[in-house]
Each structure stands twice: as structure tokens, then as C-alpha cells.
Coordinates of C-alpha atoms and ligand atoms in Angstrom, one line a residue:
X1 CA 79.3 85.0 157.4
X2 CA 79.8 82.2 160.1
X3 CA 83.4 83.2 161.2
X4 CA 85.4 81.3 164.0
X5 CA 88.0 83.9 165.8
X6 CA 90.7 82.0 167.9
X7 CA 92.7 84.6 170.2
X8 CA 96.1 83.3 171.4
X9 CA 97.5 83.6 175.5
X10 CA 99.1 87.4 174.8
X11 CA 95.8 88.4 173.1
X12 CA 94.0 87.8 176.4
X13 CA 97.3 88.7 178.3
X14 CA 95.5 90.8 181.0
X15 CA 92.1 92.2 181.6
X16 CA 92.6 95.3 179.3
X17 CA 93.4 93.2 176.2
X18 CA 90.2 90.6 177.1
X19 CA 88.3 93.8 176.5
X20 CA 89.9 95.0 173.7
X21 CA 89.4 91.3 172.3
X22 CA 85.4 92.0 173.1
X23 CA 85.3 95.1 171.2
X24 CA 86.7 93.1 167.9
X25 CA 84.2 90.3 168.2
X26 CA 81.4 92.6 169.3
X27 CA 82.5 94.7 165.7
X28 CA 82.3 91.0 163.9
X29 CA 78.8 90.0 165.2
X30 CA 77.7 93.9 164.5
X31 CA 78.4 93.2 160.9
X32 CA 76.0 90.9 160.6
X33 CA 78.5 87.6 160.9
X34 CA 77.7 84.4 163.5
X35 CA 80.7 84.3 165.8
X36 CA 82.4 81.5 167.6
X37 CA 85.5 82.5 169.5
X38 CA 87.9 79.6 170.8
X39 CA 90.4 81.7 173.4
X40 CA 93.7 80.6 175.1
X41 CA 94.5 80.7 178.6
X42 CA 96.1 84.3 179.4
X43 CA 99.5 84.2 178.8
X44 CA 101.9 82.7 180.7
X45 CA 99.3 81.2 182.7
X46 CA 99.8 77.0 181.4
X47 CA 103.1 77.3 182.0
X48 CA 102.5 78.5 185.7
X49 CA 100.2 75.6 186.2
X50 CA 102.7 73.3 184.6
X51 CA 105.4 75.1 187.3
X52 CA 103.1 74.4 190.2
X53 CA 102.4 70.6 189.2
X54 CA 106.3 70.3 189.2
X55 CA 106.4 71.5 192.5
X56 CA 105.2 68.3 193.6
X57 CA 106.3 65.8 191.0
X58 CA 108.8 65.1 188.2
X59 CA 106.4 63.2 186.6
X60 CA 102.7 64.2 187.3
X61 CA 100.3 61.6 186.3
X62 CA 98.6 63.3 182.8
X63 CA 95.2 62.8 183.9
X64 CA 95.8 65.3 186.7
X65 CA 97.7 67.5 184.1
X66 CA 94.5 67.6 181.4
X67 CA 92.1 68.4 184.9
X68 CA 94.6 71.1 185.8
X69 CA 95.9 72.9 182.3
X70 CA 92.3 73.2 181.2
X71 CA 91.3 75.3 183.9
X72 CA 93.3 78.0 182.0
X73 CA 91.4 78.5 179.6
X74 CA 87.9 78.1 181.1
X75 CA 89.1 81.5 182.7
X76 CA 89.4 83.2 179.7
X77 CA 86.4 82.2 178.4
X78 CA 84.0 82.9 181.1
X79 CA 86.1 86.5 181.3
X80 CA 85.2 87.5 177.7
X81 CA 81.5 85.9 177.9
X82 CA 81.0 88.1 180.7
X83 CA 82.5 91.3 178.9
X84 CA 80.7 90.6 176.4
X85 CA 77.1 90.4 178.3
X86 CA 78.1 93.9 179.7
X87 CA 78.2 95.6 176.4
X88 CA 74.8 94.5 175.8
X89 CA 75.7 91.2 174.0
X90 CA 74.2 87.7 174.3
X91 CA 77.3 85.3 174.8
X92 CA 77.6 82.0 176.6
X93 CA 80.7 80.5 177.5
X94 CA 81.4 76.9 176.8
X95 CA 83.9 74.1 178.1
X96 CA 85.3 71.6 175.5
X97 CA 82.7 69.3 176.9
X98 CA 79.9 71.6 176.2
X99 CA 81.2 72.5 172.7
X100 CA 81.1 68.8 172.1
X101 CA 84.8 68.4 171.7
X102 CA 85.4 64.4 172.0
X103 CA 89.0 62.8 171.9
X104 CA 90.6 59.8 172.1
X105 CA 92.2 58.9 175.5
X106 CA 95.3 60.1 175.4
X107 CA 95.8 62.6 178.1
X108 CA 98.1 66.0 177.2
X109 CA 98.4 64.7 173.6
X110 CA 94.5 63.9 173.0
X111 CA 93.2 64.0 169.7
X112 CA 90.0 65.2 168.4
X113 CA 87.9 62.4 167.3
X114 CA 84.2 64.0 166.8
X115 CA 82.5 67.6 167.2
X116 CA 78.8 67.4 168.3
X117 CA 78.0 70.9 167.3
X118 CA 74.7 70.9 168.7
X119 CA 75.1 73.1 171.6
X120 CA 76.8 75.3 169.9
X121 CA 74.6 75.5 166.7
X122 CA 71.8 75.7 169.3
X123 CA 73.2 78.6 170.9
X124 CA 73.9 80.3 167.3
X125 CA 70.7 80.1 166.3
X126 CA 69.7 82.1 169.4
X127 CA 71.6 84.8 168.4
X128 CA 74.3 84.3 170.8
X129 CA 77.8 84.2 170.7
X130 CA 79.3 81.2 171.7
X131 CA 82.8 81.6 173.5
X132 CA 84.5 78.2 173.7
X133 CA 87.5 77.5 176.0
X134 CA 90.4 76.4 173.6
X135 CA 92.6 73.6 174.0
X136 CA 90.3 70.9 175.7
X137 CA 88.0 68.0 174.7
X138 CA 86.4 65.3 176.8
X139 CA 87.3 61.3 176.5
X140 CA 84.9 58.5 176.4
X141 CA 85.0 58.0 179.8
X142 CA 83.7 62.1 180.3
X143 CA 87.7 62.7 181.6
X144 CA 88.6 66.2 180.2
X145 CA 91.8 66.1 177.8
X146 CA 94.1 68.9 176.5
X147 CA 95.3 68.6 173.0
X148 CA 99.1 69.5 173.4
X149 CA 100.4 72.6 173.8
X150 CA 99.6 75.7 172.0
X151 CA 96.5 73.2 171.2
X152 CA 93.6 76.0 171.2
X153 CA 94.5 76.8 167.3
X154 CA 93.3 73.1 167.0
X155 CA 90.2 73.7 169.0
X156 CA 89.5 76.6 166.5
X157 CA 90.4 74.8 163.1
X158 CA 88.2 71.6 163.9
X159 CA 85.1 73.9 165.0
X160 CA 85.5 75.5 162.1
X161 CA 85.5 72.5 160.2
X162 CA 82.7 71.1 162.5
X163 CA 80.3 74.4 162.0
X164 CA 81.7 74.4 158.5
X165 CA 82.6 78.1 159.0
X166 CA 83.5 80.5 156.2
X167 CA 86.9 82.0 157.9
X168 CA 88.9 80.9 160.5
X169 CA 90.7 83.5 161.8
X170 CA 93.6 83.0 164.2
X171 CA 94.0 86.2 166.6
X172 CA 98.1 86.2 167.6
X173 CA 100.8 88.7 168.8
X174 CA 103.0 89.0 165.4
X175 CA 100.3 90.0 161.7
X176 CA 101.0 87.2 160.1
X177 CA 103.4 84.4 159.0
X178 CA 106.8 85.4 158.5
X179 CA 109.8 83.7 156.5
X180 CA 111.2 83.0 159.7
X181 CA 110.5 84.0 163.6
X182 CA 110.7 87.6 163.4
X183 CA 111.5 87.8 166.9
X184 CA 115.3 86.3 165.7
X185 CA 115.3 88.3 162.4
X186 CA 113.8 91.5 162.1
X187 CA 114.2 91.6 158.4
X188 CA 111.7 88.9 158.0
X189 CA 109.3 89.3 155.6
X190 CA 105.5 88.7 156.2
X191 CA 103.7 86.4 153.9
X192 CA 100.9 87.1 152.0
X193 CA 99.8 83.4 151.4
X194 CA 101.5 80.4 152.2
X195 CA 100.6 76.6 151.2
X196 CA 99.4 74.0 153.8
X197 CA 102.4 71.9 153.3
X198 CA 104.9 74.9 153.2
X199 CA 103.1 75.6 156.8
X200 CA 102.8 72.1 158.0
X201 CA 106.2 71.6 157.4
X202 CA 107.2 75.1 159.2
X203 CA 104.8 74.4 162.3
X204 CA 105.8 70.8 162.5
X205 CA 109.9 72.2 162.5
X206 CA 109.6 74.3 165.3
X207 CA 107.5 77.6 164.4
X208 CA 105.2 78.0 167.0
X209 CA 103.1 80.5 165.6
X210 CA 100.5 77.4 164.7
X211 CA 100.2 74.2 166.0
X212 CA 101.2 71.9 163.4
X213 CA 98.3 69.6 164.2
X214 CA 95.7 72.5 163.5
X215 CA 97.6 73.1 159.9
X216 CA 97.2 69.0 159.6
X217 CA 93.8 69.4 160.1
X218 CA 92.7 72.6 158.2
X219 CA 94.3 71.1 155.2
X220 CA 92.2 68.1 155.8
X221 CA 89.1 69.4 155.9
X222 CA 89.5 72.6 153.3
X223 CA 89.4 75.3 156.0
X224 CA 90.3 78.9 155.0
X225 CA 93.0 80.1 158.0
X226 CA 94.3 83.2 158.2
X227 CA 96.9 84.2 160.7
X228 CA 96.9 87.8 161.9
X229 CA 97.3 90.3 164.9
X230 CA 95.0 90.9 167.1
X231 CA 96.6 94.6 168.0
X232 CA 96.1 96.3 164.7
X233 CA 94.1 95.9 161.9
X234 CA 96.8 94.5 159.0
X235 CA 95.9 91.9 156.7
X236 CA 97.2 88.6 158.1
X237 CA 98.6 85.5 156.2
X238 CA 96.1 83.4 154.2
X239 CA 97.0 79.4 154.8
X240 CA 95.9 77.7 151.4
X241 CA 96.4 75.9 148.7
X242 CA 99.4 75.2 146.9
X243 CA 97.3 75.5 143.8
X244 CA 96.2 79.4 144.7
X245 CA 99.4 80.7 144.9
X246 CA 100.7 81.9 142.1
X247 CA 104.4 83.1 143.0
X248 CA 106.4 80.0 144.0
X249 CA 109.3 80.6 146.2
X250 CA 112.3 77.9 146.1
X251 CA 112.5 78.6 150.1
X252 CA 109.4 80.0 151.7
X253 CA 110.8 80.1 155.4
X254 CA 113.3 78.8 157.9
X255 CA 111.9 77.1 161.3
X256 CA 114.1 77.0 164.4
X257 CA 112.9 74.1 167.1
X258 CA 114.9 74.6 170.1
X259 CA 112.6 71.9 172.2
X260 CA 114.6 69.0 170.5
X261 CA 117.1 66.1 172.7
X262 CA 119.4 64.1 171.1
X263 CA 119.6 60.3 172.4
X264 CA 123.0 58.4 171.4
X265 CA 122.9 54.4 172.1
X266 CA 126.4 52.8 172.4
X267 CA 127.3 49.5 172.1
X268 CA 123.8 48.6 170.4
X269 CA 123.7 44.8 169.8
X270 CA 123.8 44.4 165.7
X271 CA 120.7 41.8 165.3
X272 CA 117.7 41.6 163.1
X273 CA 114.8 43.3 164.7
X274 CA 116.7 45.6 167.2
X275 CA 115.5 48.9 165.7
X276 CA 111.9 47.9 165.1
X277 CA 112.0 46.7 169.2
X278 CA 113.5 50.0 170.4
X279 CA 111.6 52.1 168.0
X280 CA 108.1 50.1 168.6
X281 CA 109.0 50.5 172.5
X282 CA 109.1 54.1 172.1
X283 CA 106.0 54.5 169.9
X284 CA 104.0 52.3 172.7
X285 CA 105.1 55.0 175.3
X286 CA 104.0 57.7 173.0
X287 CA 107.4 59.1 172.4
X288 CA 107.5 61.5 169.1
X289 CA 110.8 60.6 167.5
X290 CA 112.8 62.3 164.6
X291 CA 115.8 62.1 163.0
X292 CA 117.4 58.6 163.4
X293 CA 121.0 57.9 162.5
X294 CA 122.7 54.3 162.6
X295 CA 126.5 53.8 162.1
X296 CA 127.8 50.7 160.6
X297 CA 128.4 47.7 162.9
X298 CA 131.6 47.0 164.1
X299 CA 132.1 43.9 166.3
X300 CA 128.6 43.1 165.9
X301 CA 127.6 46.3 167.6
X302 CA 126.5 49.5 166.5
X303 CA 125.5 53.3 167.6
X304 CA 122.0 54.5 167.2
X305 CA 121.2 58.4 167.7
X306 CA 117.7 60.2 167.5
X307 CA 116.0 62.9 168.7
X308 CA 112.8 63.7 170.7
X309 CA 110.8 66.8 171.7
X310 CA 112.3 67.8 175.0
X311 CA 109.1 66.9 177.0
X312 CA 109.3 63.4 175.8
X313 CA 112.7 63.0 177.0
X314 CA 111.7 61.5 180.7
X315 CA 109.7 58.5 178.9
X316 CA 112.0 58.0 176.5
X317 CA 114.6 57.7 179.1
X318 CA 112.4 54.7 180.5
X319 CA 112.3 52.9 177.7
X320 CA 115.8 52.9 176.8
X321 CA 116.7 51.9 180.6
X322 CA 115.0 48.7 179.6
X323 CA 116.9 47.7 176.9
X324 CA 120.5 48.8 178.7
X325 CA 119.1 46.4 181.5
X326 CA 118.8 43.8 179.8
X327 CA 122.0 44.5 177.6
X328 CA 121.2 45.1 174.4
X329 CA 122.2 48.4 174.7
X330 CA 125.4 48.9 176.3
X331 CA 125.4 52.7 177.2
X332 CA 123.2 55.7 176.4
X333 CA 123.9 59.4 176.6
X334 CA 121.4 62.4 176.3
X335 CA 122.1 66.3 175.2
X336 CA 119.5 68.9 175.6
X337 CA 121.6 71.8 174.1
X338 CA 121.1 71.1 170.4
X339 CA 118.2 72.6 168.1
X340 CA 117.1 71.8 165.0
X341 CA 116.9 74.7 161.9
X342 CA 115.3 73.9 158.6
X343 CA 114.7 75.6 155.7
X344 CA 111.0 74.7 154.1
X345 CA 110.2 75.3 150.6
X346 CA 107.7 73.7 147.8
X347 CA 110.1 75.0 145.2
X348 CA 112.4 72.7 146.3
X349 CA 110.7 70.2 145.0
X350 CA 112.0 70.9 141.2
X351 CA 115.4 72.4 142.3
X352 CA 119.0 70.9 143.1
X353 CA 121.5 72.5 145.6
X354 CA 119.2 74.2 148.0
X355 CA 120.4 71.4 150.9
X356 CA 124.1 72.2 149.7
X357 CA 123.6 75.8 150.0
X358 CA 122.5 75.2 153.6
X359 CA 125.1 72.9 154.1
X360 CA 127.7 76.1 152.7
X361 CA 125.8 78.3 155.3
X362 CA 127.1 76.4 158.0
X363 CA 130.5 75.8 157.1
X364 CA 130.8 79.6 156.5
X365 CA 129.9 80.4 160.1
X366 CA 131.9 77.5 161.7
X367 CA 128.7 75.8 162.9
X368 CA 129.2 72.1 163.6
X369 CA 126.2 69.7 161.9
X370 CA 125.3 67.0 164.2
X371 CA 122.4 65.5 162.2
X372 CA 121.0 65.8 158.6
X373 CA 117.5 65.3 157.3
X374 CA 115.7 65.9 154.1
X375 CA 112.3 65.6 152.7
X376 CA 110.8 66.7 149.4
X377 CA 110.2 70.5 150.9
X378 CA 112.6 70.6 153.8
X379 CA 116.4 70.3 155.2
X380 CA 116.8 69.9 158.7
X381 CA 119.6 70.4 160.5
X382 CA 120.7 70.0 164.0
X383 CA 123.5 71.8 165.6
X384 CA 124.6 73.6 168.9
X385 CA 122.0 75.0 170.9
X386 CA 124.6 78.4 171.2
X387 CA 124.5 78.9 167.3
X388 CA 120.5 78.8 167.0
X389 CA 119.8 82.2 166.2
X390 CA 123.2 82.8 164.1
X391 CA 122.3 79.9 162.0
X392 CA 118.5 80.6 161.4
X393 CA 119.6 84.8 160.5
X394 CA 122.7 83.4 158.4
X395 CA 120.1 80.9 156.6
X396 CA 117.2 83.4 156.2
X397 CA 120.4 85.8 154.2
X398 CA 121.8 83.0 152.0
X399 CA 118.3 82.3 150.5
X400 CA 117.2 86.0 150.2
X401 CA 114.2 85.9 152.1
X402 CA 114.6 89.7 153.4
X403 CA 114.2 90.8 149.7
Ligands
ADP1 P1 99.6 82.8 170.5 O1 100.0 82.6 172.1 O2 98.4 83.6 170.2 O3 99.0 81.2 170.0 P2 101.9 81.6 170.2 O4 103.5 82.2 170.9 O5 102.0 80.2 169.9 O6 100.9 82.7 170.0 O7 102.8 81.8 168.4 C1 103.0 83.1 168.1 C2 105.0 83.4 167.7 O8 105.3 82.5 166.8 C3 105.2 84.9 167.5 O9 105.2 85.5 168.7 C4 106.5 84.6 166.8 O10 107.5 84.6 167.6 C5 106.4 82.7 167.0 N1 106.9 82.7 165.2 C6 107.4 81.6 165.0 N2 107.8 81.3 163.7 C7 107.4 82.3 162.8 C8 106.6 82.8 162.0 N3 107.5 81.8 160.5 N4 106.0 83.4 161.4 C9 105.1 84.5 162.5 N5 105.5 84.1 163.5 C10 106.5 83.2 164.4
LIG2 N1 97.2 77.4 176.9 C1 97.7 76.3 175.6 C2 99.5 76.0 175.9 O1 99.9 77.2 176.2 C3 97.2 76.2 174.5 C4 97.2 77.1 173.6 O2 97.9 78.5 174.2 O3 96.8 77.2 172.9 O4 100.1 75.2 175.5
MG3 MG1 100.1 79.4 170.2

């Protein structure tokens, strides 16, 4: 078999853990498999580097950030390769560039365009264990790029797709995908299987256990994806096609996203094309807009509220400022003390009342809902951040996910 194994930050958090990872990799190799390893930076390392940059600038150039942040993964790849060599294995550490990962030009959130797997394939042919630095690629100008936070998951899935691996294992610090973050609700239950679509919703809605783009790609390329713990041998969770899952619960999980901010635009000129102008300008600035609410116009002006990831807030403010200056928006305000809780499940497609139950749960806890959005398989609510954990636990209880 050809197996891609990805080890996240906690799993390579110190030298002893890297040694443990080396033992796990060695076992997979000794069992007769070809193995490609993708590693994250040691836990806390990426945040530390971000902090270093922020010491000098509130808004550092994205290209320099990529130079900086990509270094964390290179350290781990080199160390793991050295550890494996010391154990008598032939291993080769590769940067994203050497692994042939070509991305678009969007620094700090680049998309993978193509993978030229020749170097990896040649090394595998020579019997080597390939150890790739995750989270990074190179654009057509030869500049290093990174794939967004949590992007080593994407590196692993993309490499598994390019090499047509039989299996892609994501090793992390929990034993699989749970009905909600087990650190918030200890009663959360591990799922044996979950569909790509549900996992994609959970990941997009804040469950950082897998990066959302990695799930999207796994679905597209039909990669056999398993999430499991690097600290024990317990079986993990298989992320697979919906038709492979016999039992379809109404609700599969609750997600929490604390990284959202709400932007309120007051006194917005009510003319055809205004929403198009504002949101196109935000899209051009690569701001990821999520929920949008526009109120009924009074006296030719209206209010528009929307949410963005906290990391996009600075860029969003710059765009909004241009409309305030031109007089098309009278006033703007920003609130970072909010969060988004979401209920996800494919079973919702065919059942009414899931959303109503979520609203009743908030009512019972006396939590005010600021914004709501729904899709076929999810209900999301924006609430004050101070109620985040209470909301997650209450919803988990309402849908009896601990049963
Ligand atoms: P890694 O460093 O291995 O990439 P992450 O910290 O990115 O790991 O993701 C793992 C974390 O995701 C867990 O420690 C857990 O707190 C969190 N998490 C959030 N939602 C879930 C969920 N539904 N199931 C499992 N873990 C979850
Ligand atoms: N080190 C990067 C991050 O923290 C990428 C990853 O761990 O997947 O976002
Ligand atoms: Mg991660």
C-alpha cells in the first residue's frame, strides 16, 4: 500500500514526540508500505512566528509572512528525517517546492494548482521514506506560499490525491471526529464514519480538527481519509461518501467558530447595485464574507450587517472606509466578541423542525440570537461569545448526541 500520514502540531510538539512519530512511521514502512509523511510545525511555533512579525508591524506583507511561517514545517520535516535515518531508514526531507507543490499567487491562503510528484515518486522508487514539510508550496514566480492556517491537512490530502495513495491518515491529538469538540463537551461521542459533506460543513463552521479545504479536496479526489490519534492505537474516524454510511443521524455534530467578527454598516444608500459594489470590493480584497443581513430601507437608507473571519477584519475595514469616505455609508461598527454555533447533519434534508429546536434551546438558556443562516444540512447562529460553550453543550444535549 501507499500511505500518506500527516502529523499535526501537538503530535510533533517536542523532540520526544517526534521520536514517537518516527517509531510509528517506521512501523508502517516495516509492514511493507510505501510511506509519505507530511508534518506540521511544532505546536505553538506558527503562532510564535506570527507574534514575531506583529512585533514589527500590524499588517506585515503577506509574502514575507509566507517566508516566515513556512520555516516552522521545514524544521519538523528535517528533524523527523534525521530521526528516521538514525534508526537505519533511508529518508528524505522535502520542502513544498521539492515535493512539486505549485500554488496560485495568493500569499498566506494560496490554493494548490498542481502537484508535480516526480521527486516524491523517484524517492519512493529508491525505497526512501519521504518527509514533506506541510502547509507550503511555491508559486509560478518561485516564491514560497502557504495554504492557510491548518494547511498541512491540505498538503496531505493533495499529495495523497497526486500519488493516488490508498490511504491518507491525519494523526492529531484526539482519537477522531467527535459530535462536538471534546474539549468543550467531554460527553461528545466519537463517530465511526462521517460523510465528506457533513465534515466539510463542520470544518467550515469552525471544527478545526480538519482544515475545510482539505475535506473539499478529499471529496473531489475521493481520497480515503482517516482522522486518528498519534498518542494511541485506537481506531479513528473514516471520512467517506454519504452512500457508504448506513445509519444517518438527524444531526451529526455541533461546531463552534470563535474566530468571527460582525461588521455593521449603518445609513447605507439604498440604490440598485450598492450591495454588489460593497461585496465585490470585499471579494477583491479577498475578504471571506459569511452571513449577511440587510434591513428594510427607511428614508432611502438601509443597514447591512455581515460576518467575516477575525483575520480578515483589517482588510474589510479598509474597504468599508472607502465607502464611508465617499458618503455611501454613514457609519460603521465592529464587534469581535461574537461567535457562531452551528448544528450540522445530512438527516436535516428530510426532517422539519431541527432549526426550531435549536432556537428553543437558545431561548431556554436565555441566549439572544443575533443572526441566523441555514442551508440544507446546517443551522448557524451568531451569539455573544460569552455564551459559546454553554450554547454548544446545550445543543449537544438537545439533539441527544451523547446517546
Ligand atoms: P493538529 O495540530 O493535529 O492539526 P488541531 O488543533 O488543528 O490539530 O485540531 C485538533 C483539535 O480540533 C482537537 O484538539 C479538538 O479540540 C478540536 N476539535 C474541534 N471540533 C472537533 C470535533 N468535532 N472532533 C474532534 N476534534 C475537534
Ligand atoms: N502550522 C500551520 C498552522 O498552525 C499549518 C498546520 O499546522 O496545519 O496553521
Ligand atoms: Mg490542524
